[in-house]
Amino acid sequence: MVMILKSNFKYLCVVLLFGVMSGCAATNTKNMTGVESVCVANQEQKAEARELPPEAYKNVDDLLTVDCLLPGQLIQLGMYQQWMSPPRPARITAWECKVQGGQYALASDKDGRETALKVWEGCADQGDKVAQNYMGEIYGRSWGEIRPDYERAAEWYRKSAEQGYSRALNNLGFLYENGLGIPQNKQSALDLYRQAMGEIKPIKLDLDTKNKINEVESKLNQALQTTKNLEKQLSESREIIQKKQNEINHLKQQGGSTATGQQAQVKKLQDELTHSRLRENAVQQQLSDAQQKLTTFQNQLTRTETQAAFGKALDVGKYYALIIGINDYRSPLDDLKTPVKDARRVEEVLKRKYGFETILLTDDGLVQPTRNEIFSALFKLKTKIGSNDNLLIYFAGHGEFYARSGYWLAQDADAEIRANWLSTDDITTEIGFQKSGRGGLKARHVLVVADSCYGAAMAMSWLEPSQEQIIVSLPQGPVTRSAHSVYTVSSQIEPALSPRQPGGESAESRVGIIKQLYELPSRIQLTSGGLQPVIDQEFRNGLSVFADAFTEALEVNEGIMSAEDIYREIKQPVFDRVRQVSAMEIKQSPVYRRIPNAGDNNGEFFFVPRKN
């Protein structure tokens, strides 16, 4: 019970203490200024200022970010009055939560979700938009073997989004885009994404830049028209082929193969059918060439516009990379062929050409890529990365998909016991965008590149098996980066919605969008395949097919290049080369996706070559 004191001064103290020390907003969060949430700001900003002692690094689970409910604080009011504040919610490390007597649960705990919900429900019920979004994110992820509850997630995202919170707008848009918990509506998703991005201001361009953009755009439009014409011709050719085949079948059913006159007619139709099929093949090849030109001009247009956007003196910050390559695993896990070479090649290109500061963990190095060392390296990077900086994480090794969650297998991983598997849900939490504190990462842009089986699980674990995978047993299948002897036949993955589409709007508006893409936070994943095993075979220079294509794209690049640009350049080559080097019909295609529940706001990761 809080006493109402007569003194105006004392009354003011009580109100301020209740509004701040409780951890929850005393007023509607729409009216708050300075911070997005009183609920979140207090504890997490204090945590940022504290250094963790050496003992905190002994158990890597103590470094993980958790939803923590800290005990209330005893507050002295004057000489004789005392008051115990309500419990205080925070996203801080497990170690900080423990030493302060807080309550928390790891994602692997049986009651983890219920414990996490209790942390934020008080503030969320009071209308705090950040807490409401956290409630949605808790419902929207897996907790051990407990599957996401997207309907409840949508309810909380909507409450937060109605207050204009950009993270919730994006999270709700993600559910609309993929039909999770609510009916699929891609237009609603796109509207929410654009609302989260905010107003796009066109960039005034000089005449020379305008002319360059107009020239490329003209070529793009011509290529687009050529592609449409060839698609129409191909469709017509296939209709003719089907018609002639039906006529042949009809004649044969009527005994046309025995009557002399009808035999001649069948022969004539078969000759025409052969000619039509040759024509179809020719048009198909022309269409393939036209589509390649279309992609080339799309890339040229976005590169030209990107260069114009970055010409406006953008401060790109520092670039960091955590690069992991694991060849040697504990039996019965198969050893792999190329990850260490892949990792070393990626590090060499990033350091030399793009000026990255790197941490390299390989099993032939001084520091082994165990689960403990990987998370420790990530945490050390988190303490030095600023709000304007960029982080790339590259993982090459075994990957797994279990109970609707993805995992990276560290060097000390066991084939069956998941204690030393790295959950991609945990990694998502650690890299989640956070303006302050240790409950996430302050970096503006994060790109996670995974060359492992089930690599896209971080961004796509929400897919139902019937949508994405058909598992068949292979007694002696191809050598893959999966810990188990299954091969997943992946369906065609529909491209995600993107606020940046080549063409359509004015050049000034498109350049403005690209500038906005840099300024907004991004959390993106680029992978060598979808939710299926990927091959582990040497291609050129002892690298995997994906690592070779990825580093080649970075090496030949002479301008500013986005992660999406790289994806477009390597997608088809990786698909084609995998089929060349593999003895089986493996359909492995790279995936580019935004990572859900990580604070992505439709920004983009850009590679900027260092100045010599």
Short mmCIF file of N, CA and C in Angstrom, two decimals, residues 119-237:
data_model
loop_
_atom_site.label_atom_id
_atom_site.label_comp_id
_atom_site.label_asym_id
_atom_site.label_seq_id
_atom_site.Cartn_x
_atom_site.Cartn_y
_atom_site.Cartn_z
N VAL A 119 7.85 -12.34 -16.80
CA VAL A 119 8.75 -11.19 -16.68
C VAL A 119 8.09 -9.93 -17.23
N TRP A 120 7.40 -10.06 -18.36
CA TRP A 120 6.94 -8.88 -19.08
C TRP A 120 5.44 -8.62 -18.99
N GLU A 121 4.66 -9.58 -18.50
CA GLU A 121 3.21 -9.42 -18.59
C GLU A 121 2.69 -8.24 -17.78
N GLY A 122 3.34 -7.92 -16.65
CA GLY A 122 2.87 -6.79 -15.85
C GLY A 122 2.98 -5.49 -16.62
N CYS A 123 4.15 -5.24 -17.21
CA CYS A 123 4.34 -4.02 -18.00
C CYS A 123 3.47 -4.04 -19.26
N ALA A 124 3.36 -5.21 -19.88
CA ALA A 124 2.57 -5.32 -21.10
C ALA A 124 1.11 -5.00 -20.83
N ASP A 125 0.58 -5.49 -19.71
CA ASP A 125 -0.81 -5.22 -19.36
C ASP A 125 -1.05 -3.74 -19.08
N GLN A 126 0.01 -3.03 -18.65
CA GLN A 126 -0.12 -1.59 -18.40
C GLN A 126 0.00 -0.77 -19.69
N GLY A 127 0.25 -1.44 -20.82
CA GLY A 127 0.28 -0.74 -22.10
C GLY A 127 1.66 -0.39 -22.61
N ASP A 128 2.72 -0.96 -22.01
CA ASP A 128 4.07 -0.66 -22.47
C ASP A 128 4.32 -1.35 -23.81
N LYS A 129 4.62 -0.57 -24.85
CA LYS A 129 4.71 -1.13 -26.20
C LYS A 129 5.89 -2.07 -26.38
N VAL A 130 7.02 -1.78 -25.72
CA VAL A 130 8.18 -2.67 -25.83
C VAL A 130 7.90 -3.99 -25.15
N ALA A 131 7.31 -3.94 -23.96
CA ALA A 131 6.96 -5.16 -23.25
C ALA A 131 5.93 -5.98 -24.03
N GLN A 132 4.98 -5.30 -24.66
CA GLN A 132 3.98 -6.01 -25.47
C GLN A 132 4.66 -6.73 -26.64
N ASN A 133 5.62 -6.07 -27.26
CA ASN A 133 6.34 -6.72 -28.36
C ASN A 133 7.15 -7.91 -27.85
N TYR A 134 7.79 -7.76 -26.68
CA TYR A 134 8.53 -8.88 -26.10
C TYR A 134 7.60 -10.07 -25.86
N MET A 135 6.39 -9.80 -25.39
CA MET A 135 5.42 -10.89 -25.19
C MET A 135 5.17 -11.61 -26.51
N GLY A 136 5.01 -10.84 -27.58
CA GLY A 136 4.81 -11.45 -28.89
C GLY A 136 5.99 -12.28 -29.33
N GLU A 137 7.21 -11.78 -29.09
CA GLU A 137 8.41 -12.52 -29.50
C GLU A 137 8.58 -13.80 -28.68
N ILE A 138 8.18 -13.76 -27.42
CA ILE A 138 8.25 -14.97 -26.59
C ILE A 138 7.30 -16.03 -27.13
N TYR A 139 6.08 -15.62 -27.47
CA TYR A 139 5.13 -16.56 -28.06
C TYR A 139 5.56 -16.99 -29.47
N GLY A 140 6.32 -16.15 -30.15
CA GLY A 140 6.65 -16.40 -31.55
C GLY A 140 7.88 -17.24 -31.78
N ARG A 141 8.49 -17.81 -30.75
CA ARG A 141 9.68 -18.65 -30.92
C ARG A 141 9.45 -20.00 -30.25
N SER A 142 10.33 -20.95 -30.56
CA SER A 142 10.28 -22.26 -29.93
C SER A 142 10.96 -22.20 -28.57
N TRP A 143 10.44 -22.99 -27.63
CA TRP A 143 11.05 -23.12 -26.31
C TRP A 143 11.23 -24.62 -26.06
N GLY A 144 12.44 -25.11 -26.33
CA GLY A 144 12.64 -26.55 -26.26
C GLY A 144 11.76 -27.20 -27.32
N GLU A 145 10.88 -28.08 -26.89
CA GLU A 145 9.98 -28.75 -27.83
C GLU A 145 8.60 -28.10 -27.87
N ILE A 146 8.45 -26.96 -27.20
CA ILE A 146 7.18 -26.22 -27.25
C ILE A 146 7.19 -25.35 -28.50
N ARG A 147 6.20 -25.55 -29.36
CA ARG A 147 6.15 -24.83 -30.63
C ARG A 147 5.63 -23.41 -30.44
N PRO A 148 5.94 -22.51 -31.38
CA PRO A 148 5.44 -21.14 -31.29
C PRO A 148 3.91 -21.09 -31.30
N ASP A 149 3.37 -20.10 -30.62
CA ASP A 149 1.93 -19.83 -30.63
C ASP A 149 1.74 -18.51 -31.39
N TYR A 150 1.59 -18.61 -32.71
CA TYR A 150 1.56 -17.41 -33.54
C TYR A 150 0.29 -16.59 -33.34
N GLU A 151 -0.80 -17.22 -32.97
CA GLU A 151 -2.03 -16.46 -32.73
C GLU A 151 -1.86 -15.51 -31.55
N ARG A 152 -1.28 -16.02 -30.45
CA ARG A 152 -1.05 -15.16 -29.29
C ARG A 152 0.01 -14.11 -29.62
N ALA A 153 1.02 -14.51 -30.39
CA ALA A 153 2.06 -13.55 -30.79
C ALA A 153 1.44 -12.40 -31.56
N ALA A 154 0.53 -12.72 -32.49
CA ALA A 154 -0.11 -11.68 -33.30
C ALA A 154 -0.90 -10.71 -32.43
N GLU A 155 -1.57 -11.22 -31.40
CA GLU A 155 -2.35 -10.36 -30.50
C GLU A 155 -1.46 -9.32 -29.84
N TRP A 156 -0.31 -9.75 -29.34
CA TRP A 156 0.58 -8.82 -28.64
C TRP A 156 1.29 -7.89 -29.62
N TYR A 157 1.70 -8.41 -30.77
CA TYR A 157 2.32 -7.54 -31.77
C TYR A 157 1.36 -6.43 -32.18
N ARG A 158 0.09 -6.78 -32.35
CA ARG A 158 -0.89 -5.79 -32.79
C ARG A 158 -1.05 -4.67 -31.76
N LYS A 159 -1.08 -5.05 -30.47
CA LYS A 159 -1.21 -4.03 -29.42
C LYS A 159 -0.02 -3.06 -29.45
N SER A 160 1.17 -3.60 -29.63
CA SER A 160 2.36 -2.76 -29.68
C SER A 160 2.41 -1.96 -30.98
N ALA A 161 2.04 -2.60 -32.09
CA ALA A 161 2.07 -1.92 -33.39
C ALA A 161 1.10 -0.75 -33.44
N GLU A 162 -0.02 -0.87 -32.75
CA GLU A 162 -1.00 0.22 -32.72
C GLU A 162 -0.44 1.47 -32.05
N GLN A 163 0.64 1.30 -31.29
CA GLN A 163 1.32 2.45 -30.68
C GLN A 163 2.50 2.92 -31.53
N GLY A 164 2.63 2.34 -32.75
CA GLY A 164 3.66 2.80 -33.67
C GLY A 164 5.04 2.25 -33.43
N TYR A 165 5.17 1.16 -32.65
CA TYR A 165 6.49 0.60 -32.35
C TYR A 165 6.98 -0.17 -33.58
N SER A 166 8.10 0.27 -34.17
CA SER A 166 8.55 -0.26 -35.46
C SER A 166 8.87 -1.75 -35.40
N ARG A 167 9.46 -2.21 -34.30
CA ARG A 167 9.80 -3.63 -34.20
C ARG A 167 8.54 -4.49 -34.25
N ALA A 168 7.49 -4.04 -33.58
CA ALA A 168 6.23 -4.79 -33.60
C ALA A 168 5.57 -4.71 -34.97
N LEU A 169 5.66 -3.57 -35.64
CA LEU A 169 5.11 -3.45 -36.99
C LEU A 169 5.75 -4.47 -37.92
N ASN A 170 7.06 -4.62 -37.83
CA ASN A 170 7.76 -5.60 -38.66
C ASN A 170 7.38 -7.03 -38.28
N ASN A 171 7.31 -7.29 -36.98
CA ASN A 171 6.95 -8.64 -36.54
C ASN A 171 5.54 -9.02 -36.99
N LEU A 172 4.61 -8.08 -36.89
CA LEU A 172 3.24 -8.34 -37.34
C LEU A 172 3.22 -8.51 -38.86
N GLY A 173 4.00 -7.71 -39.57
CA GLY A 173 4.09 -7.85 -41.02
C GLY A 173 4.61 -9.22 -41.42
N PHE A 174 5.58 -9.73 -40.67
CA PHE A 174 6.13 -11.06 -40.94
C PHE A 174 5.05 -12.13 -40.83
N LEU A 175 4.18 -12.02 -39.82
CA LEU A 175 3.10 -13.00 -39.67
C LEU A 175 2.11 -12.89 -40.82
N TYR A 176 1.79 -11.66 -41.25
CA TYR A 176 0.89 -11.49 -42.40
C TYR A 176 1.52 -12.04 -43.67
N GLU A 177 2.80 -11.79 -43.86
CA GLU A 177 3.48 -12.24 -45.08
C GLU A 177 3.43 -13.75 -45.23
N ASN A 178 3.56 -14.46 -44.10
CA ASN A 178 3.67 -15.91 -44.15
C ASN A 178 2.43 -16.64 -43.66
N GLY A 179 1.38 -15.88 -43.31
CA GLY A 179 0.13 -16.52 -42.88
C GLY A 179 0.29 -17.31 -41.60
N LEU A 180 0.99 -16.75 -40.62
CA LEU A 180 1.23 -17.44 -39.35
C LEU A 180 0.34 -16.84 -38.27
N GLY A 181 -0.63 -17.61 -37.80
CA GLY A 181 -1.52 -17.14 -36.74
C GLY A 181 -2.61 -16.22 -37.22
N ILE A 182 -2.48 -15.68 -38.42
CA ILE A 182 -3.47 -14.80 -39.04
C ILE A 182 -3.50 -15.11 -40.53
N PRO A 183 -4.61 -14.80 -41.22
CA PRO A 183 -4.68 -15.09 -42.66
C PRO A 183 -3.57 -14.36 -43.43
N GLN A 184 -2.99 -15.05 -44.40
CA GLN A 184 -1.92 -14.45 -45.19
C GLN A 184 -2.45 -13.26 -45.99
N ASN A 185 -1.72 -12.15 -45.93
CA ASN A 185 -2.09 -10.95 -46.68
C ASN A 185 -0.80 -10.18 -46.95
N LYS A 186 -0.25 -10.37 -48.14
CA LYS A 186 1.05 -9.78 -48.45
C LYS A 186 0.99 -8.27 -48.60
N GLN A 187 -0.15 -7.75 -49.03
CA GLN A 187 -0.25 -6.30 -49.13
C GLN A 187 -0.24 -5.67 -47.74
N SER A 188 -0.95 -6.30 -46.80
CA SER A 188 -0.92 -5.79 -45.42
C SER A 188 0.49 -5.87 -44.85
N ALA A 189 1.20 -6.96 -45.18
CA ALA A 189 2.58 -7.10 -44.71
C ALA A 189 3.45 -5.97 -45.26
N LEU A 190 3.33 -5.71 -46.55
CA LEU A 190 4.15 -4.67 -47.17
C LEU A 190 3.82 -3.30 -46.59
N ASP A 191 2.53 -3.05 -46.34
CA ASP A 191 2.12 -1.77 -45.73
C ASP A 191 2.74 -1.61 -44.35
N LEU A 192 2.77 -2.68 -43.57
CA LEU A 192 3.34 -2.62 -42.22
C LEU A 192 4.85 -2.40 -42.28
N TYR A 193 5.53 -3.09 -43.21
CA TYR A 193 6.97 -2.90 -43.36
C TYR A 193 7.29 -1.44 -43.70
N ARG A 194 6.52 -0.88 -44.61
CA ARG A 194 6.78 0.50 -45.03
C ARG A 194 6.45 1.49 -43.92
N GLN A 195 5.41 1.18 -43.14
CA GLN A 195 5.09 2.04 -42.00
C GLN A 195 6.23 2.01 -40.99
N ALA A 196 6.81 0.83 -40.78
CA ALA A 196 7.93 0.70 -39.84
C ALA A 196 9.15 1.47 -40.33
N MET A 197 9.37 1.48 -41.64
CA MET A 197 10.52 2.19 -42.20
C MET A 197 10.41 3.69 -42.03
N GLY A 198 9.19 4.20 -41.99
CA GLY A 198 9.00 5.63 -41.87
C GLY A 198 9.02 6.31 -43.22
N GLU A 199 8.95 7.62 -43.21
CA GLU A 199 8.89 8.40 -44.44
C GLU A 199 10.20 8.30 -45.22
N ILE A 200 10.08 8.03 -46.52
CA ILE A 200 11.25 7.97 -47.39
C ILE A 200 11.41 9.33 -48.07
N LYS A 201 12.54 9.96 -47.86
CA LYS A 201 12.79 11.27 -48.46
C LYS A 201 13.62 11.11 -49.73
N PRO A 202 13.09 11.57 -50.87
CA PRO A 202 13.87 11.49 -52.12
C PRO A 202 15.19 12.23 -52.00
N ILE A 203 16.19 11.73 -52.71
CA ILE A 203 17.53 12.34 -52.71
C ILE A 203 17.72 13.10 -54.02
N LYS A 204 18.08 14.35 -53.92
CA LYS A 204 18.32 15.14 -55.13
C LYS A 204 19.60 14.66 -55.81
N LEU A 205 19.50 14.38 -57.12
CA LEU A 205 20.62 13.83 -57.87
C LEU A 205 21.15 14.85 -58.87
N ASP A 206 22.46 14.81 -59.11
CA ASP A 206 23.03 15.68 -60.13
C ASP A 206 22.73 15.10 -61.51
N LEU A 207 22.92 15.89 -62.54
CA LEU A 207 22.54 15.50 -63.90
C LEU A 207 23.30 14.26 -64.37
N ASP A 208 24.59 14.18 -64.07
CA ASP A 208 25.39 13.04 -64.52
C ASP A 208 24.87 11.74 -63.91
N THR A 209 24.55 11.77 -62.61
CA THR A 209 24.02 10.57 -61.94
C THR A 209 22.67 10.18 -62.52
N LYS A 210 21.82 11.18 -62.76
CA LYS A 210 20.50 10.91 -63.36
C LYS A 210 20.65 10.22 -64.71
N ASN A 211 21.57 10.73 -65.53
CA ASN A 211 21.77 10.15 -66.86
C ASN A 211 22.25 8.70 -66.78
N LYS A 212 23.16 8.42 -65.84
CA LYS A 212 23.64 7.04 -65.67
C LYS A 212 22.50 6.11 -65.27
N ILE A 213 21.68 6.57 -64.34
CA ILE A 213 20.56 5.74 -63.88
C ILE A 213 19.55 5.55 -65.00
N ASN A 214 19.24 6.61 -65.74
CA ASN A 214 18.27 6.51 -66.83
C ASN A 214 18.74 5.56 -67.92
N GLU A 215 20.04 5.57 -68.20
CA GLU A 215 20.59 4.68 -69.23
C GLU A 215 20.43 3.22 -68.84
N VAL A 216 20.77 2.90 -67.58
CA VAL A 216 20.64 1.51 -67.12
C VAL A 216 19.17 1.12 -67.04
N GLU A 217 18.33 2.05 -66.59
CA GLU A 217 16.90 1.75 -66.46
C GLU A 217 16.27 1.48 -67.82
N SER A 218 16.72 2.20 -68.85
CA SER A 218 16.22 1.96 -70.21
C SER A 218 16.57 0.55 -70.67
N LYS A 219 17.81 0.13 -70.41
CA LYS A 219 18.23 -1.24 -70.77
C LYS A 219 17.43 -2.27 -69.98
N LEU A 220 17.17 -1.96 -68.72
CA LEU A 220 16.39 -2.87 -67.88
C LEU A 220 14.98 -3.04 -68.44
N ASN A 221 14.35 -1.94 -68.83
CA ASN A 221 12.98 -2.01 -69.37
C ASN A 221 12.94 -2.79 -70.68
N GLN A 222 13.96 -2.60 -71.52
CA GLN A 222 14.02 -3.36 -72.78
C GLN A 222 14.17 -4.86 -72.50
N ALA A 223 15.05 -5.18 -71.54
CA ALA A 223 15.25 -6.59 -71.19
C ALA A 223 13.98 -7.19 -70.60
N LEU A 224 13.26 -6.39 -69.82
CA LEU A 224 12.01 -6.86 -69.23
C LEU A 224 10.97 -7.16 -70.31
N GLN A 225 10.88 -6.27 -71.31
CA GLN A 225 9.92 -6.47 -72.39
C GLN A 225 10.30 -7.70 -73.23
N THR A 226 11.60 -7.85 -73.51
CA THR A 226 12.07 -9.03 -74.25
C THR A 226 11.74 -10.31 -73.50
N THR A 227 11.94 -10.30 -72.20
CA THR A 227 11.64 -11.48 -71.38
C THR A 227 10.16 -11.81 -71.44
N LYS A 228 9.31 -10.80 -71.33
CA LYS A 228 7.86 -11.04 -71.40
C LYS A 228 7.45 -11.61 -72.75
N ASN A 229 8.03 -11.08 -73.84
CA ASN A 229 7.70 -11.58 -75.18
C ASN A 229 8.11 -13.05 -75.33
N LEU A 230 9.30 -13.38 -74.84
CA LEU A 230 9.77 -14.76 -74.95
C LEU A 230 8.95 -15.70 -74.07
N GLU A 231 8.53 -15.23 -72.91
CA GLU A 231 7.66 -16.05 -72.06
C GLU A 231 6.35 -16.35 -72.78
N LYS A 232 5.83 -15.35 -73.50
CA LYS A 232 4.60 -15.55 -74.27
C LYS A 232 4.83 -16.55 -75.40
N GLN A 233 5.96 -16.41 -76.11
CA GLN A 233 6.28 -17.34 -77.19
C GLN A 233 6.44 -18.77 -76.67
N LEU A 234 7.08 -18.91 -75.52
CA LEU A 234 7.28 -20.23 -74.94
C LEU A 234 5.94 -20.87 -74.57
N SER A 235 5.06 -20.06 -74.01
CA SER A 235 3.74 -20.57 -73.66
C SER A 235 2.97 -21.01 -74.90
N GLU A 236 3.06 -20.21 -75.98
CA GLU A 236 2.37 -20.57 -77.22
C GLU A 236 2.96 -21.85 -77.82
N SER A 237 4.30 -21.99 -77.77
CA SER A 237 4.95 -23.19 -78.30
C SER A 237 4.48 -24.43 -77.55
#
